[in-house]
Short mmCIF file of C-alpha atoms in Angstrom, two decimals:
data_model
loop_
_atom_site.label_atom_id
_atom_site.label_comp_id
_atom_site.label_asym_id
_atom_site.label_seq_id
_atom_site.Cartn_x
_atom_site.Cartn_y
_atom_site.Cartn_z
CA MET J 1 -52.86 33.70 30.16
CA SER J 2 -56.08 31.81 29.64
CA ALA J 3 -58.63 33.32 27.26
CA GLY J 4 -61.39 32.17 29.59
CA ASN J 5 -60.25 34.22 32.61
CA PRO J 6 -62.30 37.48 32.68
CA GLU J 7 -60.14 39.04 35.42
CA GLN J 8 -57.01 38.79 33.30
CA ALA J 9 -58.83 40.01 30.19
CA ALA J 10 -60.23 43.00 32.12
CA ALA J 11 -56.78 43.88 33.46
CA LYS J 12 -55.61 44.46 29.88
CA LEU J 13 -58.40 46.96 29.12
CA VAL J 14 -57.49 50.64 29.42
CA LYS J 15 -60.30 53.21 29.30
CA LEU J 16 -59.05 56.69 28.48
CA SER J 17 -60.95 59.92 27.96
CA VAL J 18 -59.88 62.34 25.25
CA GLY J 19 -59.46 65.03 27.91
CA ASP J 20 -57.12 62.85 29.97
CA LEU J 21 -55.11 61.90 26.89
CA VAL J 22 -54.64 65.56 25.99
CA ASN J 23 -53.75 66.54 29.57
CA LEU J 24 -51.16 63.76 29.81
CA SER J 25 -49.58 63.90 26.39
CA CYS J 26 -50.06 67.35 24.85
CA ARG J 27 -48.97 69.59 27.70
CA ARG J 28 -46.12 71.94 26.86
CA GLY J 29 -44.21 74.58 28.75
CA ASP J 30 -42.77 74.66 32.22
CA LEU J 31 -43.81 73.00 35.47
CA PHE J 32 -45.26 76.13 37.07
CA ALA J 33 -48.98 76.21 37.72
CA GLU J 34 -50.94 78.33 35.30
CA SER J 35 -52.81 81.28 36.72
CA VAL J 36 -55.91 81.07 34.56
CA SER J 37 -58.86 82.97 35.90
CA GLY J 38 -61.70 81.49 33.93
CA PRO J 39 -65.34 80.62 34.33
CA ASN J 40 -66.33 78.04 36.89
CA ALA J 41 -67.93 74.74 35.81
CA ARG J 42 -71.50 76.07 36.03
CA GLU J 43 -70.68 79.16 33.95
CA GLY J 44 -68.89 77.00 31.38
CA MET J 45 -71.88 74.67 31.16
CA ARG J 46 -74.24 77.62 30.64
CA GLY J 47 -71.97 78.96 27.91
CA HIS J 48 -71.97 75.60 26.15
CA GLN J 49 -75.75 75.29 26.38
CA THR J 50 -76.29 78.81 25.04
CA ILE J 51 -74.22 78.09 21.94
CA GLN J 52 -75.67 74.59 21.48
CA LYS J 53 -79.28 75.86 21.63
CA GLN J 54 -78.55 78.44 18.91
CA ARG J 55 -77.73 75.72 16.38
CA SER J 56 -80.12 74.21 13.86
CA LYS J 57 -81.48 70.68 14.20
CA GLU J 58 -78.62 69.23 12.09
CA TRP J 59 -76.23 69.86 14.97
CA GLN J 60 -75.92 67.24 17.71
CA ALA J 61 -74.80 68.43 21.14
CA GLU J 62 -72.58 66.38 23.47
CA TYR J 63 -72.13 63.68 20.81
CA ARG J 64 -70.38 60.61 22.24
CA LEU J 65 -67.43 59.14 20.39
CA LYS J 66 -65.59 55.95 21.26
CA LYS J 67 -62.87 54.00 19.47
CA SER J 68 -61.18 50.81 20.59
CA PHE J 69 -57.81 49.65 19.36
CA SER J 70 -55.02 47.31 20.40
CA LEU J 71 -51.61 48.58 21.42
CA ASN J 72 -48.74 46.54 22.87
CA GLY J 73 -51.03 43.82 24.22
CA PHE J 74 -53.58 46.24 25.69
CA GLU J 75 -57.08 47.02 24.50
CA ILE J 76 -57.44 50.82 24.57
CA GLN J 77 -60.88 52.44 24.67
CA LEU J 78 -60.56 56.13 23.82
CA GLN J 79 -63.77 58.07 24.39
CA GLY J 80 -65.18 61.54 24.78
CA ARG J 81 -68.02 63.92 23.93
CA VAL J 82 -67.84 66.47 21.16
CA ASP J 83 -69.61 69.70 22.13
CA LEU J 84 -71.20 70.02 18.68
CA LEU J 85 -71.22 67.70 15.68
CA ASN J 86 -72.86 68.11 12.27
CA ASP J 87 -72.71 64.88 10.27
CA LYS J 88 -75.09 66.21 7.59
CA THR J 89 -72.21 68.07 5.96
CA PHE J 90 -69.24 66.80 4.03
CA PRO J 91 -66.81 66.75 5.61
CA VAL J 92 -68.37 66.26 9.04
CA VAL J 93 -67.95 69.36 11.21
CA ILE J 94 -67.08 69.22 14.91
CA GLU J 95 -66.85 72.11 17.33
CA GLU J 96 -65.24 72.09 20.74
CA ILE J 97 -66.51 75.02 22.81
CA LYS J 98 -64.20 76.75 25.28
CA THR J 99 -65.63 79.41 27.57
CA ALA J 100 -63.31 82.24 28.62
CA TYR J 101 -63.41 85.74 30.10
CA VAL J 102 -60.73 86.99 27.70
CA PRO J 103 -60.36 87.06 23.90
CA VAL J 104 -58.51 84.12 22.34
CA VAL J 105 -55.32 86.20 22.08
CA GLY J 106 -55.36 86.47 25.90
CA ILE J 107 -55.36 82.70 26.40
CA ASP J 108 -51.99 81.11 27.08
CA GLU J 109 -50.43 79.58 23.95
CA ASN J 110 -49.94 76.23 25.69
CA ARG J 111 -53.62 76.12 26.67
CA GLN J 112 -54.62 76.93 23.08
CA PHE J 113 -52.38 74.09 21.88
CA MET J 114 -54.18 71.66 24.19
CA HIS J 115 -57.60 72.86 23.02
CA LEU J 116 -56.60 72.30 19.40
CA ALA J 117 -55.17 68.86 20.23
CA GLN J 118 -58.49 67.88 21.81
CA ALA J 119 -60.42 68.92 18.68
CA LYS J 120 -57.96 67.04 16.45
CA ILE J 121 -58.35 63.83 18.47
CA TYR J 122 -62.14 64.13 18.18
CA GLY J 123 -61.67 64.56 14.44
CA CYS J 124 -59.66 61.33 14.31
CA LEU J 125 -62.33 59.46 16.24
#
């Protein structure tokens, strides 16, 4: 492969969102579809905004994170947005907001595992 060929270089770039990584690699349980009756996208967005607006100015909402690394000859770009980030504290605090109609104990254990995995990946980034 020639270093001067942009098409070949671009073919080796993989862009991956944190959400997609979690959905592909952290799923547990059986193959049956979950029957989760939760808020729709608009309700979830309103829930996020309500919580984000209640925070002091030190908190940054929808903070973008991106990390690139090489793996087996590919350049991986892992990226996502943290719902809330406070980098004025030590250690830095991140919060991933999940909107639900039920208390946490009513959320499927596998879904909770995926939510935690997403927050952990953001922490690594």
